[in-house]
Amino acid sequence: MTMRRLWMATALAAVALSAWGQGDRIITNARMVGVGSHRLLDTYLSPENYSGWQVQLLSHTLRSRDSLRHYREIIHHGSLSTLDNRSGNGGEITGFYNCQYGWHWQWVKMAVAGGTLTVGGGVNIDAVLGFVYNTRNSNNPAQAKASVAVAPTAEASYRWHIKGHPFLLRYEVGVPVAGLTFSPNYGQSYYEIFTQGNYDHNVAPIWVGNAPSLWQMATLDVPIRRTTLRIGYWGNYRQTEVNQLKFHTYSHAVMIGIVRTFSIHKHAHP
């Protein structure tokens, strides 16, 4: 009986892998550039709010198979900004890189008003690296940022045609709910961190209670001859309050870029 169950489990696994391998592999990638506003507070460096302009680069990829209803999402997002305080006598320079990898499922697909409405969602692993540099500080002028969190996501898209040309309107939102972040403690120098290690809770847990955050993206794909143009909005609102230090970064950007779609067919072996 044990061997029979083992053979049955092996056969079921083989059937599942075979189903995954069937169908074309579809990859949709959009590369975009954007400019927008940025507001930041980091009380480790200054009690002042800083605001200014930010330049952003975004790569957004969806990988799926035409025979399945689940797909993967990959996001690479980078930004640089220059900021000033309210009095204009001090500045900050920031740089952030956000990488996300997610597993998503299609929940609903239906015909609506001559087009197709799709609703889905899933969960992303959301990692952030960055820095904040204060031009006025002589002692501890910079702050390193690093975090990783689990972020449930939801998305909706609507596809329709005008004179045979496809248009796509899409919206997605993600909320990091729990993870870890790096942070100095109040009054702690980076010299102490590097020489004495994580003696003062420099790797701290975060959740929606002490790090309520959200990112969202709205885009419209417009066909222009043989090219698909994507225009949209990217909003990023992240904040933490750990180790008696407050941090928040709020950014809004108008994005524009090009969409490319690849279809890779896996030939069946005789």
mmCIF file of C-alpha atoms in Angstrom:
data_model
loop_
_atom_site.group_PDB
_atom_site.id
_atom_site.type_symbol
_atom_site.label_atom_id
_atom_site.label_comp_id
_atom_site.label_asym_id
_atom_site.label_seq_id
_atom_site.Cartn_x
_atom_site.Cartn_y
_atom_site.Cartn_z
ATOM 1 C CA MET A 1 0.000 0.000 0.000
ATOM 2 C CA THR A 2 2.829 2.364 0.808
ATOM 3 C CA MET A 3 4.497 1.820 -2.579
ATOM 4 C CA ARG A 4 1.159 2.226 -4.356
ATOM 5 C CA ARG A 5 0.546 5.577 -2.631
ATOM 6 C CA LEU A 6 4.077 6.679 -3.490
ATOM 7 C CA TRP A 7 3.536 5.850 -7.160
ATOM 8 C CA MET A 8 0.173 7.657 -7.146
ATOM 9 C CA ALA A 9 1.734 10.787 -5.568
ATOM 10 C CA THR A 10 4.548 10.704 -8.136
ATOM 11 C CA ALA A 11 2.044 10.384 -10.974
ATOM 12 C CA LEU A 12 -0.022 13.312 -9.680
ATOM 13 C CA ALA A 13 3.099 15.486 -9.379
ATOM 14 C CA ALA A 14 4.064 14.587 -12.946
ATOM 15 C CA VAL A 15 0.606 15.561 -14.190
ATOM 16 C CA ALA A 16 0.825 18.910 -12.360
ATOM 17 C CA LEU A 17 4.262 19.671 -13.801
ATOM 18 C CA SER A 18 3.034 18.688 -17.252
ATOM 19 C CA ALA A 19 0.104 21.100 -16.958
ATOM 20 C CA TRP A 20 2.470 23.896 -15.907
ATOM 21 C CA GLY A 21 4.685 23.254 -18.903
ATOM 22 C CA GLN A 22 1.836 23.424 -21.424
ATOM 23 C CA GLY A 23 0.875 26.598 -23.259
ATOM 24 C CA ASP A 24 2.787 29.626 -24.373
ATOM 25 C CA ARG A 25 4.834 31.630 -21.908
ATOM 26 C CA ILE A 26 3.756 35.278 -22.128
ATOM 27 C CA ILE A 27 6.031 38.051 -20.838
ATOM 28 C CA THR A 28 4.864 41.673 -20.730
ATOM 29 C CA ASN A 29 7.469 44.263 -19.739
ATOM 30 C CA ALA A 30 7.080 48.024 -19.410
ATOM 31 C CA ARG A 31 10.023 50.353 -18.873
ATOM 32 C CA MET A 32 9.098 53.824 -17.733
ATOM 33 C CA VAL A 33 10.645 57.091 -16.590
ATOM 34 C CA GLY A 34 8.904 59.656 -14.449
ATOM 35 C CA VAL A 35 9.206 62.978 -12.648
ATOM 36 C CA GLY A 36 7.265 64.074 -9.613
ATOM 37 C CA SER A 37 7.181 65.537 -6.134
ATOM 38 C CA HIS A 38 8.772 64.060 -3.022
ATOM 39 C CA ARG A 39 8.342 64.843 0.651
ATOM 40 C CA LEU A 40 10.510 63.271 3.357
ATOM 41 C CA LEU A 41 10.981 63.274 7.117
ATOM 42 C CA ASP A 42 13.811 61.462 8.906
ATOM 43 C CA THR A 43 14.114 62.515 12.549
ATOM 44 C CA TYR A 44 17.452 60.723 12.894
ATOM 45 C CA LEU A 45 18.925 63.446 10.667
ATOM 46 C CA SER A 46 16.573 66.382 11.242
ATOM 47 C CA PRO A 47 13.180 67.198 12.801
ATOM 48 C CA GLU A 48 12.318 69.189 9.651
ATOM 49 C CA ASN A 49 10.232 68.067 6.689
ATOM 50 C CA TYR A 50 12.032 68.267 3.343
ATOM 51 C CA SER A 51 10.359 68.497 -0.050
ATOM 52 C CA GLY A 52 11.446 68.712 -3.659
ATOM 53 C CA TRP A 53 11.575 66.860 -6.963
ATOM 54 C CA GLN A 54 12.269 63.256 -7.744
ATOM 55 C CA VAL A 55 13.301 61.350 -10.888
ATOM 56 C CA GLN A 56 12.099 57.744 -11.116
ATOM 57 C CA LEU A 57 12.808 54.684 -13.246
ATOM 58 C CA LEU A 58 10.422 51.736 -13.293
ATOM 59 C CA SER A 59 10.532 48.273 -14.844
ATOM 60 C CA HIS A 60 7.293 46.303 -14.504
ATOM 61 C CA THR A 61 7.058 42.698 -15.723
ATOM 62 C CA LEU A 62 4.233 40.164 -15.757
ATOM 63 C CA ARG A 63 5.009 36.522 -16.575
ATOM 64 C CA SER A 64 2.191 34.071 -17.281
ATOM 65 C CA ARG A 65 1.115 31.062 -19.332
ATOM 66 C CA ASP A 66 -1.963 31.150 -21.507
ATOM 67 C CA SER A 67 -3.213 27.859 -20.044
ATOM 68 C CA LEU A 68 -3.155 29.010 -16.390
ATOM 69 C CA ARG A 69 -4.819 31.718 -14.313
ATOM 70 C CA HIS A 70 -1.861 32.598 -12.113
ATOM 71 C CA TYR A 71 1.096 34.793 -13.005
ATOM 72 C CA ARG A 72 4.206 36.349 -11.525
ATOM 73 C CA GLU A 73 5.028 40.029 -11.074
ATOM 74 C CA ILE A 74 8.506 41.568 -10.984
ATOM 75 C CA ILE A 75 9.044 45.257 -10.173
ATOM 76 C CA HIS A 76 12.310 47.194 -10.207
ATOM 77 C CA HIS A 77 11.895 50.806 -9.131
ATOM 78 C CA GLY A 78 14.649 53.368 -8.552
ATOM 79 C CA SER A 79 14.529 57.033 -7.598
ATOM 80 C CA LEU A 80 16.794 60.022 -6.921
ATOM 81 C CA SER A 81 15.689 63.299 -5.397
ATOM 82 C CA THR A 82 16.970 66.641 -4.139
ATOM 83 C CA LEU A 83 15.052 68.243 -1.280
ATOM 84 C CA ASP A 84 15.027 71.495 0.712
ATOM 85 C CA ASN A 85 13.585 72.420 4.086
ATOM 86 C CA ARG A 86 10.955 75.125 4.557
ATOM 87 C CA SER A 87 13.462 77.884 5.285
ATOM 88 C CA GLY A 88 15.616 76.977 2.297
ATOM 89 C CA ASN A 89 18.853 76.877 4.309
ATOM 90 C CA GLY A 90 19.382 73.116 4.226
ATOM 91 C CA GLY A 91 19.023 70.263 1.825
ATOM 92 C CA GLU A 92 18.870 66.503 1.533
ATOM 93 C CA ILE A 93 19.700 64.065 -1.254
ATOM 94 C CA THR A 94 17.990 60.693 -1.383
ATOM 95 C CA GLY A 95 18.225 57.533 -3.435
ATOM 96 C CA PHE A 96 16.004 54.451 -3.184
ATOM 97 C CA TYR A 97 15.762 51.095 -4.924
ATOM 98 C CA ASN A 98 12.691 48.908 -4.543
ATOM 99 C CA CYS A 99 12.554 45.306 -5.798
ATOM 100 C CA GLN A 100 9.377 43.223 -5.661
ATOM 101 C CA TYR A 101 8.626 39.646 -6.654
ATOM 102 C CA GLY A 102 5.064 38.408 -6.440
ATOM 103 C CA TRP A 103 2.718 35.519 -7.102
ATOM 104 C CA HIS A 104 -0.703 36.593 -8.362
ATOM 105 C CA TRP A 105 -3.985 34.929 -9.313
ATOM 106 C CA GLN A 106 -6.768 35.944 -11.639
ATOM 107 C CA TRP A 107 -9.979 36.062 -9.613
ATOM 108 C CA VAL A 108 -12.550 37.385 -12.075
ATOM 109 C CA LYS A 109 -12.669 37.760 -15.840
ATOM 110 C CA MET A 110 -15.848 39.007 -17.512
ATOM 111 C CA ALA A 111 -17.162 40.944 -20.494
ATOM 112 C CA VAL A 112 -18.173 44.518 -19.604
ATOM 113 C CA ALA A 113 -19.394 47.221 -22.000
ATOM 114 C CA GLY A 114 -17.723 45.741 -25.051
ATOM 115 C CA GLY A 115 -14.423 45.064 -23.301
ATOM 116 C CA THR A 116 -12.911 42.594 -20.822
ATOM 117 C CA LEU A 117 -12.611 43.302 -17.107
ATOM 118 C CA THR A 118 -10.052 41.303 -15.122
ATOM 119 C CA VAL A 119 -9.645 41.402 -11.340
ATOM 120 C CA GLY A 120 -6.800 39.673 -9.515
ATOM 121 C CA GLY A 121 -4.275 39.902 -6.738
ATOM 122 C CA GLY A 122 -1.704 38.065 -4.696
ATOM 123 C CA VAL A 123 1.295 38.684 -2.488
ATOM 124 C CA ASN A 124 4.669 40.329 -3.149
ATOM 125 C CA ILE A 125 8.004 40.170 -1.373
ATOM 126 C CA ASP A 126 8.839 43.874 -1.089
ATOM 127 C CA ALA A 127 12.478 44.890 -0.474
ATOM 128 C CA VAL A 128 13.818 48.460 -0.211
ATOM 129 C CA LEU A 129 17.389 49.795 -0.089
ATOM 130 C CA GLY A 130 18.311 53.452 0.038
ATOM 131 C CA PHE A 131 20.047 56.391 1.631
ATOM 132 C CA VAL A 132 19.304 59.895 2.876
ATOM 133 C CA TYR A 133 22.125 62.462 2.979
ATOM 134 C CA ASN A 134 21.736 65.743 4.866
ATOM 135 C CA THR A 135 23.975 68.510 3.517
ATOM 136 C CA ARG A 136 24.011 70.437 6.837
ATOM 137 C CA ASN A 137 24.968 67.688 9.272
ATOM 138 C CA SER A 138 28.628 67.233 10.156
ATOM 139 C CA ASN A 139 27.974 64.426 12.639
ATOM 140 C CA ASN A 140 26.002 61.467 11.230
ATOM 141 C CA PRO A 141 25.186 63.236 7.947
ATOM 142 C CA ALA A 142 23.713 60.151 6.251
ATOM 143 C CA GLN A 143 21.147 57.516 7.003
ATOM 144 C CA ALA A 144 20.970 54.049 5.409
ATOM 145 C CA LYS A 145 17.577 52.517 4.716
ATOM 146 C CA ALA A 146 16.809 48.814 4.306
ATOM 147 C CA SER A 147 13.646 46.802 4.774
ATOM 148 C CA VAL A 148 11.866 43.694 3.563
ATOM 149 C CA ALA A 149 8.168 42.970 3.964
ATOM 150 C CA VAL A 150 5.273 40.847 2.765
ATOM 151 C CA ALA A 151 2.835 42.946 0.735
ATOM 152 C CA PRO A 152 -0.620 41.727 -0.347
ATOM 153 C CA THR A 153 -1.688 43.287 -3.648
ATOM 154 C CA ALA A 154 -4.867 43.750 -5.661
ATOM 155 C CA GLU A 155 -5.282 44.813 -9.271
ATOM 156 C CA ALA A 156 -7.955 45.425 -11.882
ATOM 157 C CA SER A 157 -7.588 45.903 -15.633
ATOM 158 C CA TYR A 158 -9.951 46.716 -18.467
ATOM 159 C CA ARG A 159 -9.090 45.891 -22.078
ATOM 160 C CA TRP A 160 -11.059 47.169 -25.065
ATOM 161 C CA HIS A 161 -10.588 47.871 -28.773
ATOM 162 C CA ILE A 162 -11.081 50.981 -30.874
ATOM 163 C CA LYS A 163 -11.105 50.293 -34.620
ATOM 164 C CA GLY A 164 -9.273 47.037 -33.971
ATOM 165 C CA HIS A 165 -6.541 48.651 -31.809
ATOM 166 C CA PRO A 166 -6.170 47.320 -28.218
ATOM 167 C CA PHE A 167 -6.223 49.655 -25.213
ATOM 168 C CA LEU A 168 -5.534 48.632 -21.613
ATOM 169 C CA LEU A 169 -6.407 50.505 -18.421
ATOM 170 C CA ARG A 170 -4.848 49.010 -15.270
ATOM 171 C CA TYR A 171 -4.710 49.819 -11.558
ATOM 172 C CA GLU A 172 -2.723 48.047 -8.824
ATOM 173 C CA VAL A 173 -2.240 48.684 -5.111
ATOM 174 C CA GLY A 174 0.067 47.011 -2.582
ATOM 175 C CA VAL A 175 0.203 47.252 1.221
ATOM 176 C CA PRO A 176 3.269 45.984 3.136
ATOM 177 C CA VAL A 177 1.856 44.332 6.258
ATOM 178 C CA ALA A 178 4.788 42.752 8.115
ATOM 179 C CA GLY A 179 8.554 42.492 7.852
ATOM 180 C CA LEU A 180 11.889 43.762 9.139
ATOM 181 C CA THR A 181 13.679 47.092 8.860
ATOM 182 C CA PHE A 182 17.103 48.467 9.703
ATOM 183 C CA SER A 183 17.200 51.530 11.931
ATOM 184 C CA PRO A 184 19.614 53.169 14.354
ATOM 185 C CA ASN A 185 18.255 53.825 17.804
ATOM 186 C CA TYR A 186 17.649 57.320 19.110
ATOM 187 C CA GLY A 187 21.024 58.975 19.729
ATOM 188 C CA GLN A 188 23.011 55.997 18.412
ATOM 189 C CA SER A 189 25.849 56.656 15.956
ATOM 190 C CA TYR A 190 26.765 54.485 13.001
ATOM 191 C CA TYR A 191 30.189 54.010 14.571
ATOM 192 C CA GLU A 192 28.482 52.222 17.460
ATOM 193 C CA ILE A 193 26.452 50.085 15.051
ATOM 194 C CA PHE A 194 29.500 49.022 13.034
ATOM 195 C CA THR A 195 31.694 48.313 16.049
ATOM 196 C CA GLN A 196 29.168 46.792 18.445
ATOM 197 C CA GLY A 197 26.634 45.169 16.108
ATOM 198 C CA ASN A 198 22.921 44.821 16.691
ATOM 199 C CA TYR A 199 23.133 45.552 20.398
ATOM 200 C CA ASP A 200 20.415 48.231 20.299
ATOM 201 C CA HIS A 201 17.642 46.610 18.232
ATOM 202 C CA ASN A 202 18.938 47.887 14.892
ATOM 203 C CA VAL A 203 16.968 45.192 13.057
ATOM 204 C CA ALA A 204 13.395 45.847 14.133
ATOM 205 C CA PRO A 205 10.065 44.223 13.213
ATOM 206 C CA ILE A 206 7.567 46.321 11.278
ATOM 207 C CA TRP A 207 3.854 45.864 10.704
ATOM 208 C CA VAL A 208 0.862 48.020 9.775
ATOM 209 C CA GLY A 209 0.790 49.409 13.318
ATOM 210 C CA ASN A 210 4.255 51.016 13.272
ATOM 211 C CA ALA A 211 4.829 51.160 9.503
ATOM 212 C CA PRO A 212 1.558 51.952 7.672
ATOM 213 C CA SER A 213 2.586 52.077 4.016
ATOM 214 C CA LEU A 214 1.067 51.816 0.558
ATOM 215 C CA TRP A 215 2.076 52.014 -3.079
ATOM 216 C CA GLN A 216 -0.187 52.305 -6.101
ATOM 217 C CA MET A 217 0.100 52.411 -9.876
ATOM 218 C CA ALA A 218 -2.438 53.454 -12.526
ATOM 219 C CA THR A 219 -1.538 53.084 -16.219
ATOM 220 C CA LEU A 220 -3.042 53.351 -19.679
ATOM 221 C CA ASP A 221 -1.583 51.460 -22.666
ATOM 222 C CA VAL A 222 -2.099 53.215 -26.001
ATOM 223 C CA PRO A 223 -1.112 51.599 -29.341
ATOM 224 C CA ILE A 224 0.802 53.887 -31.688
ATOM 225 C CA ARG A 225 1.524 52.094 -34.964
ATOM 226 C CA ARG A 226 3.680 49.102 -33.973
ATOM 227 C CA THR A 227 4.544 50.500 -30.544
ATOM 228 C CA THR A 228 2.550 50.441 -27.306
ATOM 229 C CA LEU A 229 2.958 53.592 -25.215
ATOM 230 C CA ARG A 230 2.266 53.427 -21.483
ATOM 231 C CA ILE A 231 1.419 56.539 -19.498
ATOM 232 C CA GLY A 232 0.498 56.515 -15.850
ATOM 233 C CA TYR A 233 0.875 57.522 -12.239
ATOM 234 C CA TRP A 234 3.056 56.023 -9.500
ATOM 235 C CA GLY A 235 2.400 56.833 -5.853
ATOM 236 C CA ASN A 236 4.599 55.634 -3.009
ATOM 237 C CA TYR A 237 3.790 56.322 0.645
ATOM 238 C CA ARG A 238 6.030 54.637 3.203
ATOM 239 C CA GLN A 239 6.501 55.414 6.875
ATOM 240 C CA THR A 240 7.952 53.844 9.998
ATOM 241 C CA GLU A 241 8.205 54.680 13.670
ATOM 242 C CA VAL A 242 10.766 52.416 15.352
ATOM 243 C CA ASN A 243 13.479 52.976 17.960
ATOM 244 C CA GLN A 244 11.922 56.366 18.855
ATOM 245 C CA LEU A 245 12.637 57.624 15.325
ATOM 246 C CA LYS A 246 10.088 58.678 12.703
ATOM 247 C CA PHE A 247 10.552 58.289 8.973
ATOM 248 C CA HIS A 248 8.229 58.908 6.074
ATOM 249 C CA THR A 249 8.606 59.323 2.333
ATOM 250 C CA TYR A 250 5.697 60.411 0.143
ATOM 251 C CA SER A 251 6.162 60.616 -3.606
ATOM 252 C CA HIS A 252 3.956 61.125 -6.654
ATOM 253 C CA ALA A 253 5.143 60.847 -10.247
ATOM 254 C CA VAL A 254 3.808 60.975 -13.788
ATOM 255 C CA MET A 255 5.320 58.083 -15.745
ATOM 256 C CA ILE A 256 5.770 57.368 -19.444
ATOM 257 C CA GLY A 257 7.370 54.454 -21.254
ATOM 258 C CA ILE A 258 7.188 51.604 -23.738
ATOM 259 C CA VAL A 259 5.502 48.202 -23.383
ATOM 260 C CA ARG A 260 6.829 45.047 -25.015
ATOM 261 C CA THR A 261 5.106 41.649 -25.037
ATOM 262 C CA PHE A 262 6.877 38.370 -25.824
ATOM 263 C CA SER A 263 5.310 34.975 -26.416
ATOM 264 C CA ILE A 264 7.579 31.938 -26.004
ATOM 265 C CA HIS A 265 6.118 28.708 -27.304
ATOM 266 C CA LYS A 266 7.237 25.436 -25.740
ATOM 267 C CA HIS A 267 7.193 22.724 -28.393
ATOM 268 C CA ALA A 268 5.828 19.356 -27.373
ATOM 269 C CA HIS A 269 8.263 16.455 -27.658
ATOM 270 C CA PRO A 270 7.122 13.381 -29.629
#
